[in-house]
Amino acid sequence: MKVLLGVTGGIAAYKAGDLIRMLVRAGHHVRCCLTDAGSRFITPLTLATLSGEPCFGANPEYHEWRPNPRVEHVDLARWADILAVVPATADIIGKTANGLADDLLSTLLLAAECKVLWAPAMNRAMWGHPAVQKNIAVLLGYEHHVVYPASGVLACGEEGTGKLASVEEVFEAIGALGSAPLKQFTGKRVMVTAGPTHEDLDPVRTLTNRSTGRMGIEMSRAFRDAGAAVHLILGGELPAPWGIDTIRVRSAEEMLNACLALWPDMDGVCAAAAVADQRPERFEPQKVKKQDAPETVVLLRTPDILAALSNARTHQWMLGFAAESENLVQNATEKLSKKGLNAILLNDISQGKGFGDHDNCLIPITRNGPGGALGPVPKNQLAREAVAWFANHLEINPLKD
Ligand SMILES: Cc1cc2nc3c(=O)[nH]c(=O)nc-3n(C[C@H](O)[C@H](O)[C@H](O)COP(=O)(O)O)c2cc1C
């Protein structure tokens, strides 16, 4: 992919170097355009060296190189598959939202017909200012995309929202926008559940399981990259992926409520969460002292989320996951028919497999029986293969009205 990276005059400009390295390492072709103010924070030489291309900029000495004797701001804008401004100052955001073009980057931004991504970074009061928020809303109205700033201690020493999102998140957003996806789920609204749930005994003690949520998060990314508008209902601690509307939940009950609220507007669900099957009968509002701790705890069944969705189903498809440690295919097939799923992805978790960051493999099962195994490959690739397989399955077995 051809990435044109605009770098503007903020402290976070130094992070552009890390981003270029990640992009180049991933095989992307990167060219940089640096504003005058940006060149006070990072040198054109750094950007040129890391990208392996001359660095373009407002200062004439930085844009002598031309691919041909044509018009640079148009040529460069046409060259790019995506124009990402990282970091983006309040100034460049304001200029573009108002149609101003007084240097190369702002001119490129108006000339661009490719996807445009903004990664703003500024002081928290600047970011919260209604003028900046209004400008961001204008850019979103032009179908530009935003990687929102993070919260924390800012370079100025103040605390709040305004620091550049992590380089990893910006990298993901560029990849997601620029990928040439299969787009089988374009226009579809897909709900994905992921992660463990926590069933609390008291404010410090909890019942949970070994799921991290990685596989479900990768499924949500794969559906997003296949064109779907994805709603992720997420338990656990992993960060939410870019471009996915994420609701964080803790308990099975919270997950159920979030799912039921979304369900009527969805086209389907991919249920990858490891929902706790039981919860303590009682939640103690104060921490229980060691000497008062009971030796036995009464557990109650948590709500069955898939069964509830199945009961409330009108037109939606349902894709489930089965984590099984024995009688793998038989148990997964039983779950498939009991819950009325369109398909189920069987995850073999015997001997600790399937958890965490390792490569994984899945066996897709439909009412016609198991198909060929997907993987073992890293979970991000596995999720893409699973979504492609499922799209194919839905095509062969379209939903009945
Ligand atoms: C030390 C310093 C740090 C700055 N950091 C930021 C910043 O993080 N975000 C921002 O929007 N502006 C910041 N500014 C202000 C911009 O540099 C200024 O608005 C400049 O005109 C932006 O030009 P550009 O958008 O063409 O790069 C900073 C200024 C200085 C002197």
CSV table of C-alpha atoms and ligand atoms in Angstrom, one decimal:
chain,number,residue,atom,x,y,z
A,1,MET,CA,0.0,0.0,0.0
A,2,LYS,CA,1.2,3.5,-0.7
A,3,VAL,CA,1.0,5.6,2.4
A,4,LEU,CA,1.5,9.4,2.3
A,5,LEU,CA,2.3,10.4,5.9
A,6,GLY,CA,1.7,14.0,6.8
A,7,VAL,CA,3.8,15.1,9.9
A,8,THR,CA,2.9,18.3,11.6
A,9,GLY,CA,4.3,20.5,14.4
A,10,GLY,CA,3.6,18.8,17.7
A,11,ILE,CA,5.8,17.1,20.3
A,12,ALA,CA,4.5,13.7,19.2
A,13,ALA,CA,6.1,14.2,15.7
A,14,TYR,CA,9.0,12.1,16.9
A,15,LYS,CA,6.7,9.1,17.0
A,16,ALA,CA,6.2,9.3,13.2
A,17,GLY,CA,9.6,7.6,13.0
A,18,ASP,CA,8.4,4.5,14.8
A,19,LEU,CA,5.3,4.5,12.6
A,20,ILE,CA,7.3,4.7,9.4
A,21,ARG,CA,9.5,1.8,10.5
A,22,MET,CA,6.4,-0.4,11.3
A,23,LEU,CA,4.8,0.5,7.9
A,24,VAL,CA,8.0,-0.2,5.9
A,25,ARG,CA,8.6,-3.4,7.8
A,26,ALA,CA,5.0,-4.5,6.9
A,27,GLY,CA,5.8,-4.0,3.2
A,28,HIS,CA,4.1,-0.6,2.7
A,29,HIS,CA,5.6,2.2,0.5
A,30,VAL,CA,5.8,5.4,2.6
A,31,ARG,CA,6.4,9.0,1.5
A,32,CYS,CA,6.4,11.8,4.0
A,33,CYS,CA,5.2,15.4,3.8
A,34,LEU,CA,6.5,17.6,6.7
A,35,THR,CA,5.1,21.0,7.6
A,36,ASP,CA,7.5,23.8,8.4
A,37,ALA,CA,6.4,23.6,12.1
A,38,GLY,CA,6.8,19.8,11.9
A,39,SER,CA,10.5,20.3,10.8
A,40,ARG,CA,11.2,22.0,14.1
A,41,PHE,CA,10.3,18.7,15.9
A,42,ILE,CA,11.7,16.1,13.6
A,43,THR,CA,14.1,16.5,10.7
A,44,PRO,CA,13.3,15.7,7.0
A,45,LEU,CA,16.5,13.7,7.0
A,46,THR,CA,15.1,11.3,9.7
A,47,LEU,CA,11.8,10.8,7.7
A,48,ALA,CA,13.6,10.4,4.4
A,49,THR,CA,16.1,7.9,5.9
A,50,LEU,CA,13.4,5.8,7.5
A,51,SER,CA,11.0,5.9,4.6
A,52,GLY,CA,13.8,5.5,2.0
A,53,GLU,CA,12.2,8.3,0.0
A,54,PRO,CA,12.8,12.1,-0.2
A,55,CYS,CA,10.8,14.0,2.3
A,56,PHE,CA,8.4,16.6,0.9
A,57,GLY,CA,7.5,19.8,2.7
A,58,ALA,CA,6.5,23.4,2.6
A,59,ASN,CA,10.1,24.5,2.7
A,60,PRO,CA,11.4,24.5,-0.9
A,61,GLU,CA,14.6,22.7,-0.1
A,62,TYR,CA,12.5,19.6,0.9
A,63,HIS,CA,10.5,19.3,-2.3
A,64,GLU,CA,13.0,19.5,-5.1
A,65,TRP,CA,12.5,15.9,-6.1
A,66,ARG,CA,9.6,15.3,-8.5
A,67,PRO,CA,8.5,12.1,-10.0
A,68,ASN,CA,8.0,13.9,-13.3
A,69,PRO,CA,7.8,17.6,-14.2
A,70,ARG,CA,4.2,17.8,-13.3
A,71,VAL,CA,2.4,19.3,-10.3
A,72,GLU,CA,3.7,18.0,-7.1
A,73,HIS,CA,0.7,18.4,-4.8
A,74,VAL,CA,-1.6,16.7,-7.3
A,75,ASP,CA,0.9,14.0,-8.2
A,76,LEU,CA,1.5,13.1,-4.6
A,77,ALA,CA,-2.1,13.1,-3.7
A,78,ARG,CA,-2.9,10.7,-6.7
A,79,TRP,CA,0.1,8.5,-5.8
A,80,ALA,CA,-1.3,7.7,-2.3
A,81,ASP,CA,-3.7,5.0,-1.3
A,82,ILE,CA,-4.1,6.6,2.0
A,83,LEU,CA,-3.1,10.0,3.4
A,84,ALA,CA,-2.5,9.8,7.2
A,85,VAL,CA,-1.7,12.9,9.3
A,86,VAL,CA,0.3,11.7,12.3
A,87,PRO,CA,0.5,13.7,14.5
A,88,ALA,CA,-2.2,16.2,13.5
A,89,THR,CA,-2.1,19.6,15.1
A,90,ALA,CA,-5.2,21.7,15.8
A,91,ASP,CA,-3.9,23.9,13.1
A,92,ILE,CA,-3.9,21.4,10.2
A,93,ILE,CA,-7.2,20.1,11.3
A,94,GLY,CA,-8.7,23.6,11.4
A,95,LYS,CA,-7.2,24.5,8.0
A,96,THR,CA,-8.5,21.4,6.2
A,97,ALA,CA,-11.9,21.6,7.8
A,98,ASN,CA,-12.2,25.1,6.5
A,99,GLY,CA,-10.7,24.5,3.0
A,100,LEU,CA,-7.5,26.4,3.6
A,101,ALA,CA,-4.4,25.4,1.6
A,102,ASP,CA,-1.3,27.5,2.3
A,103,ASP,CA,1.4,24.9,2.3
A,104,LEU,CA,2.1,21.5,0.6
A,105,LEU,CA,0.4,19.3,3.2
A,106,SER,CA,-2.8,21.4,3.5
A,107,THR,CA,-2.9,21.6,-0.3
A,108,LEU,CA,-2.5,17.8,-0.6
A,109,LEU,CA,-5.3,17.3,1.9
A,110,LEU,CA,-7.7,19.2,-0.3
A,111,ALA,CA,-6.4,17.6,-3.5
A,112,ALA,CA,-6.6,14.1,-2.0
A,113,GLU,CA,-9.3,11.7,-3.3
A,114,CYS,CA,-7.9,8.7,-1.4
A,115,LYS,CA,-8.8,7.8,2.2
A,116,VAL,CA,-7.7,10.3,4.8
A,117,LEU,CA,-6.8,9.4,8.4
A,118,TRP,CA,-6.2,11.9,11.2
A,119,ALA,CA,-4.3,11.1,14.4
A,120,PRO,CA,-4.7,14.3,16.5
A,121,ALA,CA,-2.3,15.1,19.3
A,122,MET,CA,-2.5,18.3,21.4
A,123,ASN,CA,-3.1,19.7,24.9
A,124,ARG,CA,-6.3,18.4,26.6
A,125,ALA,CA,-7.9,21.9,26.6
A,126,MET,CA,-7.1,22.3,22.9
A,127,TRP,CA,-8.6,18.9,22.1
A,128,GLY,CA,-11.7,19.7,24.2
A,129,HIS,CA,-12.2,23.1,22.6
A,130,PRO,CA,-15.5,23.3,20.7
A,131,ALA,CA,-13.7,24.8,17.7
A,132,VAL,CA,-11.5,21.7,17.4
A,133,GLN,CA,-14.4,19.3,18.0
A,134,LYS,CA,-16.4,21.1,15.4
A,135,ASN,CA,-13.6,20.8,12.9
A,136,ILE,CA,-13.3,17.1,13.6
A,137,ALA,CA,-17.0,16.7,13.0
A,138,VAL,CA,-16.6,18.5,9.7
A,139,LEU,CA,-13.8,16.1,8.7
A,140,LEU,CA,-15.8,13.1,9.7
A,141,GLY,CA,-18.6,14.5,7.5
A,142,TYR,CA,-16.1,14.4,4.6
A,143,GLU,CA,-15.8,10.6,5.4
A,144,HIS,CA,-12.3,11.1,6.8
A,145,HIS,CA,-11.3,8.8,9.6
A,146,VAL,CA,-9.9,9.6,13.0
A,147,VAL,CA,-7.7,7.7,15.5
A,148,TYR,CA,-8.8,9.4,18.6
A,149,PRO,CA,-6.2,10.7,21.1
A,150,ALA,CA,-5.5,8.8,24.3
A,151,SER,CA,-5.7,9.9,27.9
A,152,GLY,CA,-2.8,10.3,30.3
A,153,VAL,CA,-0.1,12.7,31.2
A,154,LEU,CA,0.6,15.0,28.3
A,155,ALA,CA,3.9,16.4,27.1
A,156,CYS,CA,2.9,19.7,28.7
A,157,GLY,CA,2.6,18.0,32.1
A,158,GLU,CA,-1.2,18.3,32.3
A,159,GLU,CA,-3.3,15.2,32.5
A,160,GLY,CA,-6.3,14.5,30.2
A,161,THR,CA,-7.2,13.4,26.7
A,162,GLY,CA,-5.0,14.7,23.9
A,163,LYS,CA,-1.9,12.5,23.6
A,164,LEU,CA,-1.3,10.7,20.3
A,165,ALA,CA,-2.9,7.3,20.2
A,166,SER,CA,-0.4,4.5,20.3
A,167,VAL,CA,1.7,3.9,17.2
A,168,GLU,CA,0.3,0.4,17.1
A,169,GLU,CA,-3.3,1.7,17.0
A,170,VAL,CA,-2.4,4.2,14.2
A,171,PHE,CA,-0.7,1.4,12.3
A,172,GLU,CA,-3.7,-0.8,12.6
A,173,ALA,CA,-6.0,1.9,11.4
A,174,ILE,CA,-3.9,2.5,8.3
A,175,GLY,CA,-3.8,-1.2,7.6
A,176,ALA,CA,-7.6,-1.6,8.1
A,177,LEU,CA,-8.4,1.4,5.9
A,178,GLY,CA,-6.0,0.5,3.2
A,179,SER,CA,-6.4,-3.3,3.0
A,180,ALA,CA,-8.1,-4.7,-0.1
A,181,PRO,CA,-10.6,-6.8,1.8
A,182,LEU,CA,-12.9,-9.4,0.4
A,183,LYS,CA,-15.8,-7.2,1.5
A,184,GLN,CA,-18.3,-10.1,1.8
A,185,PHE,CA,-19.9,-8.4,4.8
A,186,THR,CA,-20.2,-4.9,3.4
A,187,GLY,CA,-23.2,-3.1,4.8
A,188,LYS,CA,-23.8,-5.8,7.4
A,189,ARG,CA,-24.0,-5.2,11.1
A,190,VAL,CA,-22.2,-7.8,13.1
A,191,MET,CA,-22.0,-8.3,16.8
A,192,VAL,CA,-19.0,-10.1,18.2
A,193,THR,CA,-18.6,-11.2,21.8
A,194,ALA,CA,-15.1,-11.7,23.1
A,195,GLY,CA,-13.1,-12.3,26.3
A,196,PRO,CA,-13.8,-13.8,29.6
A,197,THR,CA,-16.5,-12.6,32.0
A,198,HIS,CA,-15.9,-12.0,35.7
A,199,GLU,CA,-18.3,-13.0,38.3
A,200,ASP,CA,-17.4,-11.2,41.5
A,201,LEU,CA,-17.6,-12.6,45.0
A,202,ASP,CA,-16.7,-9.4,46.7
A,203,PRO,CA,-14.8,-6.2,45.6
A,204,VAL,CA,-11.5,-8.0,45.2
A,205,ARG,CA,-12.3,-11.7,44.5
A,206,THR,CA,-13.7,-13.0,41.3
A,207,LEU,CA,-14.5,-16.1,39.3
A,208,THR,CA,-13.2,-16.1,35.8
A,209,ASN,CA,-11.5,-18.3,33.2
A,210,ARG,CA,-8.3,-18.4,31.2
A,211,SER,CA,-9.6,-16.7,28.0
A,212,THR,CA,-7.8,-13.5,27.0
A,213,GLY,CA,-10.3,-12.4,24.3
A,214,ARG,CA,-7.6,-12.5,21.6
A,215,MET,CA,-9.5,-14.8,19.2
A,216,GLY,CA,-12.7,-12.8,19.5
A,217,ILE,CA,-10.9,-9.5,19.0
A,218,GLU,CA,-9.3,-10.9,15.9
A,219,MET,CA,-12.7,-12.1,14.7
A,220,SER,CA,-14.0,-8.6,15.2
A,221,ARG,CA,-11.1,-7.2,13.1
A,222,ALA,CA,-11.6,-9.8,10.4
A,223,PHE,CA,-15.4,-8.9,10.1
A,224,ARG,CA,-14.4,-5.2,10.1
A,225,ASP,CA,-11.9,-5.8,7.3
A,226,ALA,CA,-14.6,-7.8,5.4
A,227,GLY,CA,-16.7,-4.6,5.3
A,228,ALA,CA,-19.0,-5.1,8.3
A,229,ALA,CA,-20.0,-2.5,10.9
A,230,VAL,CA,-18.8,-4.3,14.0
A,231,HIS,CA,-20.1,-4.0,17.5
A,232,LEU,CA,-17.8,-5.7,20.0
A,233,ILE,CA,-18.9,-6.7,23.4
A,234,LEU,CA,-15.7,-7.3,25.3
A,235,GLY,CA,-14.8,-8.8,28.6
A,236,GLY,CA,-11.2,-8.8,30.0
A,237,GLU,CA,-8.4,-6.3,29.8
A,238,LEU,CA,-7.2,-6.3,26.1
A,239,PRO,CA,-7.4,-3.0,24.3
A,240,ALA,CA,-10.3,-2.5,21.9
A,241,PRO,CA,-9.4,-2.6,18.2
A,242,TRP,CA,-9.6,0.5,16.0
A,243,GLY,CA,-12.8,1.2,14.1
A,244,ILE,CA,-15.0,-1.1,16.1
A,245,ASP,CA,-17.7,0.2,18.4
A,246,THR,CA,-16.8,-1.5,21.6
A,247,ILE,CA,-18.9,-2.0,24.8
A,248,ARG,CA,-16.9,-3.2,27.8
A,249,VAL,CA,-18.6,-5.6,30.1
A,250,ARG,CA,-17.6,-7.5,33.2
A,251,SER,CA,-20.2,-10.2,34.1
A,252,ALA,CA,-22.3,-12.6,32.0
A,253,GLU,CA,-25.4,-10.6,32.9
A,254,GLU,CA,-23.8,-7.4,31.6
A,255,MET,CA,-22.8,-9.2,28.4
A,256,LEU,CA,-26.3,-10.5,28.0
A,257,ASN,CA,-27.9,-7.1,28.4
A,258,ALA,CA,-25.5,-5.5,26.0
A,259,CYS,CA,-26.2,-8.2,23.4
A,260,LEU,CA,-30.0,-8.1,23.7
A,261,ALA,CA,-30.0,-4.3,23.4
A,262,LEU,CA,-28.1,-4.5,20.1
A,263,TRP,CA,-29.6,-7.7,18.7
A,264,PRO,CA,-32.7,-6.4,16.8
A,265,ASP,CA,-30.5,-4.1,14.7
A,266,MET,CA,-27.9,-6.8,13.9
A,267,ASP,CA,-27.5,-9.1,10.9
A,268,GLY,CA,-25.6,-11.7,12.8
A,269,VAL,CA,-23.5,-12.6,15.8
A,270,CYS,CA,-20.2,-14.2,16.2
A,271,ALA,CA,-20.1,-15.4,19.8
A,272,ALA,CA,-16.5,-16.0,20.8
A,273,ALA,CA,-16.7,-14.9,24.4
A,274,ALA,CA,-15.8,-17.4,27.1
A,275,VAL,CA,-18.9,-16.7,29.3
A,276,ALA,CA,-18.7,-17.9,32.9
A,277,ASP,CA,-21.3,-20.7,33.4
A,278,GLN,CA,-21.7,-19.9,37.1
A,279,ARG,CA,-21.7,-17.0,39.4
A,280,PRO,CA,-21.7,-16.7,43.2
A,281,GLU,CA,-25.2,-16.6,44.6
A,282,ARG,CA,-24.2,-13.6,46.8
A,283,PHE,CA,-22.0,-10.6,46.1
A,284,GLU,CA,-20.5,-9.2,49.3
A,285,PRO,CA,-20.3,-5.5,49.0
A,286,GLN,CA,-17.3,-5.3,51.4
A,287,LYS,CA,-14.2,-7.4,51.2
A,288,VAL,CA,-14.7,-10.6,53.2
A,289,LYS,CA,-12.0,-11.0,55.9
A,290,LYS,CA,-9.9,-14.2,55.7
A,291,GLN,CA,-11.3,-15.5,59.0
A,292,ASP,CA,-14.9,-14.9,57.8
A,293,ALA,CA,-14.4,-16.4,54.4
A,294,PRO,CA,-16.8,-19.4,53.9
A,295,GLU,CA,-15.4,-22.7,53.0
A,296,THR,CA,-18.1,-23.3,50.4
A,297,VAL,CA,-19.7,-20.9,48.0
A,298,VAL,CA,-23.1,-21.4,46.4
A,299,LEU,CA,-23.0,-21.0,42.7
A,300,LEU,CA,-25.9,-20.2,40.4
A,301,ARG,CA,-26.0,-20.7,36.6
A,302,THR,CA,-25.4,-17.6,34.6
A,303,PRO,CA,-27.8,-16.7,31.8
A,304,ASP,CA,-27.3,-18.6,28.5
A,305,ILE,CA,-26.5,-15.7,26.1
A,306,LEU,CA,-26.7,-17.8,22.9
A,307,ALA,CA,-30.0,-19.3,23.9
A,308,ALA,CA,-31.4,-15.9,24.7
A,309,LEU,CA,-30.3,-14.5,21.3
A,310,SER,CA,-31.6,-17.6,19.6
A,311,ASN,CA,-35.1,-17.0,21.2
A,312,ALA,CA,-35.1,-13.4,20.2
A,313,ARG,CA,-33.9,-14.0,16.7
A,314,THR,CA,-35.8,-12.7,13.8
A,315,HIS,CA,-33.6,-12.8,10.7
A,316,GLN,CA,-30.0,-13.0,12.1
A,317,TRP,CA,-27.3,-15.6,11.5
A,318,MET,CA,-25.4,-17.0,14.4
A,319,LEU,CA,-21.8,-18.2,14.4
A,320,GLY,CA,-20.7,-19.8,17.6
A,321,PHE,CA,-17.4,-21.0,19.1
A,322,ALA,CA,-17.0,-24.2,21.1
A,323,ALA,CA,-14.0,-24.6,23.3
A,324,GLU,CA,-13.8,-28.3,24.0
A,325,SER,CA,-11.2,-30.5,25.7
A,326,GLU,CA,-12.8,-33.9,25.0
A,327,ASN,CA,-15.3,-35.5,22.5
A,328,LEU,CA,-14.5,-32.5,20.4
A,329,VAL,CA,-16.7,-32.8,17.3
A,330,GLN,CA,-19.5,-34.5,19.2
A,331,ASN,CA,-19.8,-31.8,21.9
A,332,ALA,CA,-19.5,-29.0,19.4
A,333,THR,CA,-22.1,-30.5,17.1
A,334,GLU,CA,-24.5,-30.9,20.0
A,335,LYS,CA,-24.0,-27.2,20.9
A,336,LEU,CA,-24.6,-26.2,17.2
A,337,SER,CA,-28.0,-27.9,17.1
A,338,LYS,CA,-29.1,-27.1,20.6
A,339,LYS,CA,-28.5,-23.4,20.1
A,340,GLY,CA,-29.8,-23.3,16.5
A,341,LEU,CA,-26.5,-21.9,15.1
A,342,ASN,CA,-25.6,-21.6,11.4
A,343,ALA,CA,-22.1,-22.8,12.1
A,344,ILE,CA,-19.7,-23.4,15.0
A,345,LEU,CA,-16.0,-23.1,15.1
A,346,LEU,CA,-14.5,-25.8,17.3
A,347,ASN,CA,-11.5,-24.8,19.3
A,348,ASP,CA,-9.5,-27.7,20.8
A,349,ILE,CA,-8.4,-26.6,24.3
A,350,SER,CA,-7.0,-29.9,25.5
A,351,GLN,CA,-3.5,-29.5,27.1
A,352,GLY,CA,-3.9,-25.7,27.4
A,353,LYS,CA,-4.1,-25.2,23.6
A,354,GLY,CA,-6.1,-22.3,22.3
A,355,PHE,CA,-5.4,-19.7,25.1
A,356,GLY,CA,-3.2,-16.6,24.8
A,357,ASP,CA,-1.1,-15.6,21.9
A,358,HIS,CA,-0.1,-18.9,20.4
A,359,ASP,CA,-1.0,-20.1,16.9
A,360,ASN,CA,-4.4,-21.8,16.9
A,361,CYS,CA,-6.5,-24.0,14.7
A,362,LEU,CA,-10.3,-24.3,14.3
A,363,ILE,CA,-12.6,-26.9,12.9
A,364,PRO,CA,-15.7,-25.4,11.2
A,365,ILE,CA,-18.8,-27.4,11.7
A,366,THR,CA,-22.2,-27.0,10.1
A,367,ARG,CA,-25.4,-29.1,10.1
A,368,ASN,CA,-23.7,-31.1,7.3
A,369,GLY,CA,-20.8,-32.1,9.7
A,370,PRO,CA,-17.2,-30.9,10.2
A,371,GLY,CA,-15.2,-29.3,7.4
A,372,GLY,CA,-11.5,-29.2,6.9
A,373,ALA,CA,-9.4,-27.6,9.8
A,374,LEU,CA,-8.3,-24.0,9.5
A,375,GLY,CA,-4.8,-23.4,10.7
A,376,PRO,CA,-2.6,-23.8,12.8
A,377,VAL,CA,-1.7,-20.2,12.0
A,378,PRO,CA,-1.5,-17.0,14.1
A,379,LYS,CA,-4.9,-15.9,15.4
A,380,ASN,CA,-5.2,-12.8,13.2
A,381,GLN,CA,-4.8,-14.9,10.1
A,382,LEU,CA,-7.0,-17.7,11.5
A,383,ALA,CA,-9.8,-15.2,12.0
A,384,ARG,CA,-9.6,-14.0,8.4
A,385,GLU,CA,-9.7,-17.6,7.2
A,386,ALA,CA,-12.7,-18.3,9.5
A,387,VAL,CA,-14.6,-15.2,8.3
A,388,ALA,CA,-13.9,-16.1,4.6
A,389,TRP,CA,-15.0,-19.6,5.3
A,390,PHE,CA,-18.2,-18.4,7.0
A,391,ALA,CA,-19.0,-16.0,4.2
A,392,ASN,CA,-18.7,-18.9,1.8
A,393,HIS,CA,-20.9,-21.0,4.0
A,394,LEU,CA,-23.7,-18.3,4.1
A,395,GLU,CA,-23.5,-18.0,0.4
A,396,ILE,CA,-24.0,-21.8,-0.1
A,397,ASN,CA,-26.7,-22.0,2.6
A,398,PRO,CA,-28.5,-18.6,2.5
A,399,LEU,CA,-30.7,-17.8,5.4
A,400,LYS,CA,-34.3,-18.6,5.0
A,401,ASP,CA,-36.7,-15.7,5.3
B,1,LIG,C1,6.8,23.2,21.8
B,1,LIG,C2,5.6,23.3,21.0
B,1,LIG,C3,4.7,22.2,21.0
B,1,LIG,C4,3.5,22.2,20.3
B,1,LIG,N1,2.8,21.1,20.4
B,1,LIG,C5,1.6,21.0,19.7
B,1,LIG,C6,0.7,19.9,19.7
B,1,LIG,O1,1.1,18.9,20.4
B,1,LIG,N2,-0.4,19.9,19.1
B,1,LIG,C7,-0.8,21.1,18.4
B,1,LIG,O2,-1.9,21.0,17.8
B,1,LIG,N3,0.0,22.1,18.3
B,1,LIG,C8,1.1,22.2,18.9
B,1,LIG,N4,2.0,23.3,18.9
B,1,LIG,C9,1.5,24.4,18.0
B,1,LIG,C10,1.8,24.2,16.6
B,1,LIG,O3,3.2,23.9,16.4
B,1,LIG,C11,1.4,25.4,15.7
B,1,LIG,O4,0.0,25.5,15.8
B,1,LIG,C12,1.9,25.3,14.3
B,1,LIG,O5,1.5,26.4,13.6
B,1,LIG,C13,1.4,24.1,13.6
B,1,LIG,O6,1.7,24.1,12.3
B,1,LIG,P1,1.4,22.9,11.3
B,1,LIG,O7,0.0,22.4,11.6
B,1,LIG,O8,1.6,23.4,9.9
B,1,LIG,O9,2.4,21.8,11.6
B,1,LIG,C14,3.2,23.3,19.6
B,1,LIG,C15,4.0,24.4,19.6
B,1,LIG,C16,5.2,24.4,20.2
B,1,LIG,C17,6.1,25.6,20.2
